[in-house]
């Protein structure tokens, strides 16, 4: 779909202290990964793809035109880095995916008759519940 190696070269990585449980380990090591990527200046995608990415991921792109993604799932920096890159690739793949166009269909004659028959049965059932008119 797109060249992941070229995409990886465009990514900027930052590392920070991650919160949560872990005691001294969390206080000393920077395991949280923050990926910064500029989708509009990317050489990986065509202009139409860039526009689609900007449209679909508009809520994730800030005013400077950067897409920031942070991850602090594990206690390993390398593992978090791999997970963050995979998450970014997944986001881009979903943004570039075009859904199939829906083909309009009409209900068949048999399905219409079946629906009307059920409707009539339901109506009859309701009529039987009423008090008889004397």
PDB file of C-alpha atoms in Angstrom:
ATOM      1  CA  UNK A   1       0.000   0.000   0.000  1.00  0.00           C
ATOM      2  CA  UNK A   2       2.764   2.459   0.950  1.00  0.00           C
ATOM      3  CA  UNK A   3       6.514   2.296   1.525  1.00  0.00           C
ATOM      4  CA  UNK A   4       6.948   1.725   5.264  1.00  0.00           C
ATOM      5  CA  UNK A   5      10.747   2.131   5.204  1.00  0.00           C
ATOM      6  CA  UNK A   6      10.463   5.590   3.678  1.00  0.00           C
ATOM      7  CA  UNK A   7       7.708   6.451   6.143  1.00  0.00           C
ATOM      8  CA  UNK A   8       9.917   5.360   9.076  1.00  0.00           C
ATOM      9  CA  UNK A   9      12.663   7.723   7.877  1.00  0.00           C
ATOM     10  CA  UNK A  10      10.214  10.659   8.023  1.00  0.00           C
ATOM     11  CA  UNK A  11       9.144   9.985  11.614  1.00  0.00           C
ATOM     12  CA  UNK A  12      10.570  11.948  14.537  1.00  0.00           C
ATOM     13  CA  UNK A  13      10.773  10.094  17.838  1.00  0.00           C
ATOM     14  CA  UNK A  14      10.773  11.608  21.318  1.00  0.00           C
ATOM     15  CA  UNK A  15      10.901   9.725  24.574  1.00  0.00           C
ATOM     16  CA  UNK A  16       9.458  10.794  27.919  1.00  0.00           C
ATOM     17  CA  UNK A  17       8.793   9.454  31.391  1.00  0.00           C
ATOM     18  CA  UNK A  18       5.640   7.384  31.375  1.00  0.00           C
ATOM     19  CA  UNK A  19       3.204   7.412  34.271  1.00  0.00           C
ATOM     20  CA  UNK A  20       1.468   4.579  36.022  1.00  0.00           C
ATOM     21  CA  UNK A  21       2.724   1.730  38.200  1.00  0.00           C
ATOM     22  CA  UNK A  22       6.351   0.670  38.136  1.00  0.00           C
ATOM     23  CA  UNK A  23       7.959   2.472  41.044  1.00  0.00           C
ATOM     24  CA  UNK A  24      11.598   3.468  40.646  1.00  0.00           C
ATOM     25  CA  UNK A  25      11.769   2.006  37.131  1.00  0.00           C
ATOM     26  CA  UNK A  26       9.090   4.408  35.869  1.00  0.00           C
ATOM     27  CA  UNK A  27      10.734   7.381  37.559  1.00  0.00           C
ATOM     28  CA  UNK A  28      14.136   6.698  35.970  1.00  0.00           C
ATOM     29  CA  UNK A  29      13.488   5.463  32.429  1.00  0.00           C
ATOM     30  CA  UNK A  30      11.923   7.224  29.479  1.00  0.00           C
ATOM     31  CA  UNK A  31       9.747   4.501  28.001  1.00  0.00           C
ATOM     32  CA  UNK A  32       6.889   6.612  26.622  1.00  0.00           C
ATOM     33  CA  UNK A  33       7.230   7.124  22.859  1.00  0.00           C
ATOM     34  CA  UNK A  34       5.953  10.235  21.074  1.00  0.00           C
ATOM     35  CA  UNK A  35       5.952  10.089  17.273  1.00  0.00           C
ATOM     36  CA  UNK A  36       5.762  13.321  15.294  1.00  0.00           C
ATOM     37  CA  UNK A  37       5.051  13.180  11.561  1.00  0.00           C
ATOM     38  CA  UNK A  38       4.268  15.876   9.007  1.00  0.00           C
ATOM     39  CA  UNK A  39       1.746  14.347   6.577  1.00  0.00           C
ATOM     40  CA  UNK A  40       1.637  17.292   4.154  1.00  0.00           C
ATOM     41  CA  UNK A  41       5.404  17.338   3.563  1.00  0.00           C
ATOM     42  CA  UNK A  42       5.632  13.553   3.215  1.00  0.00           C
ATOM     43  CA  UNK A  43       7.228  12.065   0.099  1.00  0.00           C
ATOM     44  CA  UNK A  44       5.584   8.684   0.686  1.00  0.00           C
ATOM     45  CA  UNK A  45       2.083   9.674  -0.436  1.00  0.00           C
ATOM     46  CA  UNK A  46       0.603  11.399  -3.493  1.00  0.00           C
ATOM     47  CA  UNK A  47      -1.297  14.682  -3.191  1.00  0.00           C
ATOM     48  CA  UNK A  48      -4.689  12.957  -3.299  1.00  0.00           C
ATOM     49  CA  UNK A  49      -3.583  10.530  -0.576  1.00  0.00           C
ATOM     50  CA  UNK A  50      -2.273  13.433   1.536  1.00  0.00           C
ATOM     51  CA  UNK A  51      -5.612  15.224   1.189  1.00  0.00           C
ATOM     52  CA  UNK A  52      -7.469  12.062   2.201  1.00  0.00           C
ATOM     53  CA  UNK A  53      -5.190  11.586   5.230  1.00  0.00           C
ATOM     54  CA  UNK A  54      -5.674  15.216   6.246  1.00  0.00           C
ATOM     55  CA  UNK A  55      -9.448  14.867   5.865  1.00  0.00           C
ATOM     56  CA  UNK A  56      -9.764  11.561   7.747  1.00  0.00           C
ATOM     57  CA  UNK A  57      -7.249  12.333  10.523  1.00  0.00           C
ATOM     58  CA  UNK A  58      -8.132  16.023  10.917  1.00  0.00           C
ATOM     59  CA  UNK A  59      -8.807  15.620  14.645  1.00  0.00           C
ATOM     60  CA  UNK A  60      -5.299  14.186  15.171  1.00  0.00           C
ATOM     61  CA  UNK A  61      -3.396  16.828  13.147  1.00  0.00           C
ATOM     62  CA  UNK A  62      -2.554  19.994  15.085  1.00  0.00           C
ATOM     63  CA  UNK A  63      -2.285  23.622  13.872  1.00  0.00           C
ATOM     64  CA  UNK A  64       1.387  23.188  12.861  1.00  0.00           C
ATOM     65  CA  UNK A  65       0.348  20.352  10.541  1.00  0.00           C
ATOM     66  CA  UNK A  66       1.918  17.581  12.586  1.00  0.00           C
ATOM     67  CA  UNK A  67       0.368  14.293  13.525  1.00  0.00           C
ATOM     68  CA  UNK A  68       1.437  13.338  17.046  1.00  0.00           C
ATOM     69  CA  UNK A  69       0.962   9.878  18.469  1.00  0.00           C
ATOM     70  CA  UNK A  70       2.102   8.790  21.922  1.00  0.00           C
ATOM     71  CA  UNK A  71       2.191   5.336  23.461  1.00  0.00           C
ATOM     72  CA  UNK A  72       3.227   4.055  26.894  1.00  0.00           C
ATOM     73  CA  UNK A  73       1.720   0.557  27.041  1.00  0.00           C
ATOM     74  CA  UNK A  74       4.745  -1.460  28.071  1.00  0.00           C
ATOM     75  CA  UNK A  75       7.778  -0.902  30.296  1.00  0.00           C
ATOM     76  CA  UNK A  76      10.123  -1.292  27.321  1.00  0.00           C
ATOM     77  CA  UNK A  77      11.019   1.680  25.121  1.00  0.00           C
ATOM     78  CA  UNK A  78      11.729  -0.531  22.103  1.00  0.00           C
ATOM     79  CA  UNK A  79       8.426  -2.381  22.477  1.00  0.00           C
ATOM     80  CA  UNK A  80       6.523   0.921  22.792  1.00  0.00           C
ATOM     81  CA  UNK A  81       8.318   2.246  19.705  1.00  0.00           C
ATOM     82  CA  UNK A  82       7.316  -0.815  17.655  1.00  0.00           C
ATOM     83  CA  UNK A  83       3.708  -0.609  18.883  1.00  0.00           C
ATOM     84  CA  UNK A  84       3.508   3.138  18.148  1.00  0.00           C
ATOM     85  CA  UNK A  85       4.819   2.700  14.589  1.00  0.00           C
ATOM     86  CA  UNK A  86       2.374  -0.167  14.016  1.00  0.00           C
ATOM     87  CA  UNK A  87      -0.467   1.997  15.350  1.00  0.00           C
ATOM     88  CA  UNK A  88       0.498   4.848  12.996  1.00  0.00           C
ATOM     89  CA  UNK A  89       0.673   2.478  10.018  1.00  0.00           C
ATOM     90  CA  UNK A  90      -2.751   1.103  10.945  1.00  0.00           C
ATOM     91  CA  UNK A  91      -4.194   4.630  11.232  1.00  0.00           C
ATOM     92  CA  UNK A  92      -2.832   5.545   7.801  1.00  0.00           C
ATOM     93  CA  UNK A  93      -4.089   2.318   6.222  1.00  0.00           C
ATOM     94  CA  UNK A  94      -7.583   2.943   7.619  1.00  0.00           C
ATOM     95  CA  UNK A  95      -7.529   6.580   6.460  1.00  0.00           C
ATOM     96  CA  UNK A  96      -6.527   5.591   2.922  1.00  0.00           C
ATOM     97  CA  UNK A  97      -9.048   2.732   2.669  1.00  0.00           C
ATOM     98  CA  UNK A  98     -11.970   3.628   0.430  1.00  0.00           C
ATOM     99  CA  UNK A  99     -15.210   1.880   1.389  1.00  0.00           C
ATOM    100  CA  UNK A 100     -17.092   0.003  -1.323  1.00  0.00           C
ATOM    101  CA  UNK A 101     -19.958   1.861  -2.940  1.00  0.00           C
ATOM    102  CA  UNK A 102     -23.321   0.539  -1.807  1.00  0.00           C
ATOM    103  CA  UNK A 103     -25.472  -1.047  -4.481  1.00  0.00           C
ATOM    104  CA  UNK A 104     -29.134  -0.185  -4.021  1.00  0.00           C
ATOM    105  CA  UNK A 105     -31.408  -3.203  -3.843  1.00  0.00           C
ATOM    106  CA  UNK A 106     -35.162  -3.582  -3.864  1.00  0.00           C
ATOM    107  CA  UNK A 107     -37.094  -6.047  -1.732  1.00  0.00           C
ATOM    108  CA  UNK A 108     -38.277  -9.080  -3.686  1.00  0.00           C
ATOM    109  CA  UNK A 109     -41.971  -9.820  -4.271  1.00  0.00           C
ATOM    110  CA  UNK A 110     -41.793 -12.829  -1.939  1.00  0.00           C
ATOM    111  CA  UNK A 111     -40.285 -10.749   0.878  1.00  0.00           C
ATOM    112  CA  UNK A 112     -43.006  -8.104   0.444  1.00  0.00           C
ATOM    113  CA  UNK A 113     -45.744 -10.764   0.632  1.00  0.00           C
ATOM    114  CA  UNK A 114     -44.099 -12.357   3.672  1.00  0.00           C
ATOM    115  CA  UNK A 115     -43.935  -8.970   5.427  1.00  0.00           C
ATOM    116  CA  UNK A 116     -47.583  -8.224   4.678  1.00  0.00           C
ATOM    117  CA  UNK A 117     -48.607 -11.694   5.873  1.00  0.00           C
ATOM    118  CA  UNK A 118     -46.781 -11.211   9.190  1.00  0.00           C
ATOM    119  CA  UNK A 119     -48.347  -7.778   9.510  1.00  0.00           C
ATOM    120  CA  UNK A 120     -51.816  -9.267   8.984  1.00  0.00           C
ATOM    121  CA  UNK A 121     -51.137 -12.036  11.548  1.00  0.00           C
ATOM    122  CA  UNK A 122     -50.010  -9.456  14.094  1.00  0.00           C
ATOM    123  CA  UNK A 123     -53.104  -7.353  13.408  1.00  0.00           C
ATOM    124  CA  UNK A 124     -55.385 -10.388  13.839  1.00  0.00           C
ATOM    125  CA  UNK A 125     -53.676 -11.267  17.122  1.00  0.00           C
ATOM    126  CA  UNK A 126     -54.342  -7.750  18.402  1.00  0.00           C
ATOM    127  CA  UNK A 127     -57.975  -7.895  17.264  1.00  0.00           C
ATOM    128  CA  UNK A 128     -58.525 -11.140  19.204  1.00  0.00           C
ATOM    129  CA  UNK A 129     -57.336  -9.445  22.396  1.00  0.00           C
ATOM    130  CA  UNK A 130     -60.047  -6.780  22.206  1.00  0.00           C
ATOM    131  CA  UNK A 131     -63.297  -7.118  24.094  1.00  0.00           C
ATOM    132  CA  UNK A 132     -66.086  -8.380  21.846  1.00  0.00           C
ATOM    133  CA  UNK A 133     -68.716  -5.865  20.735  1.00  0.00           C
ATOM    134  CA  UNK A 134     -72.215  -6.778  21.844  1.00  0.00           C
TER     135      UNK A 134
END
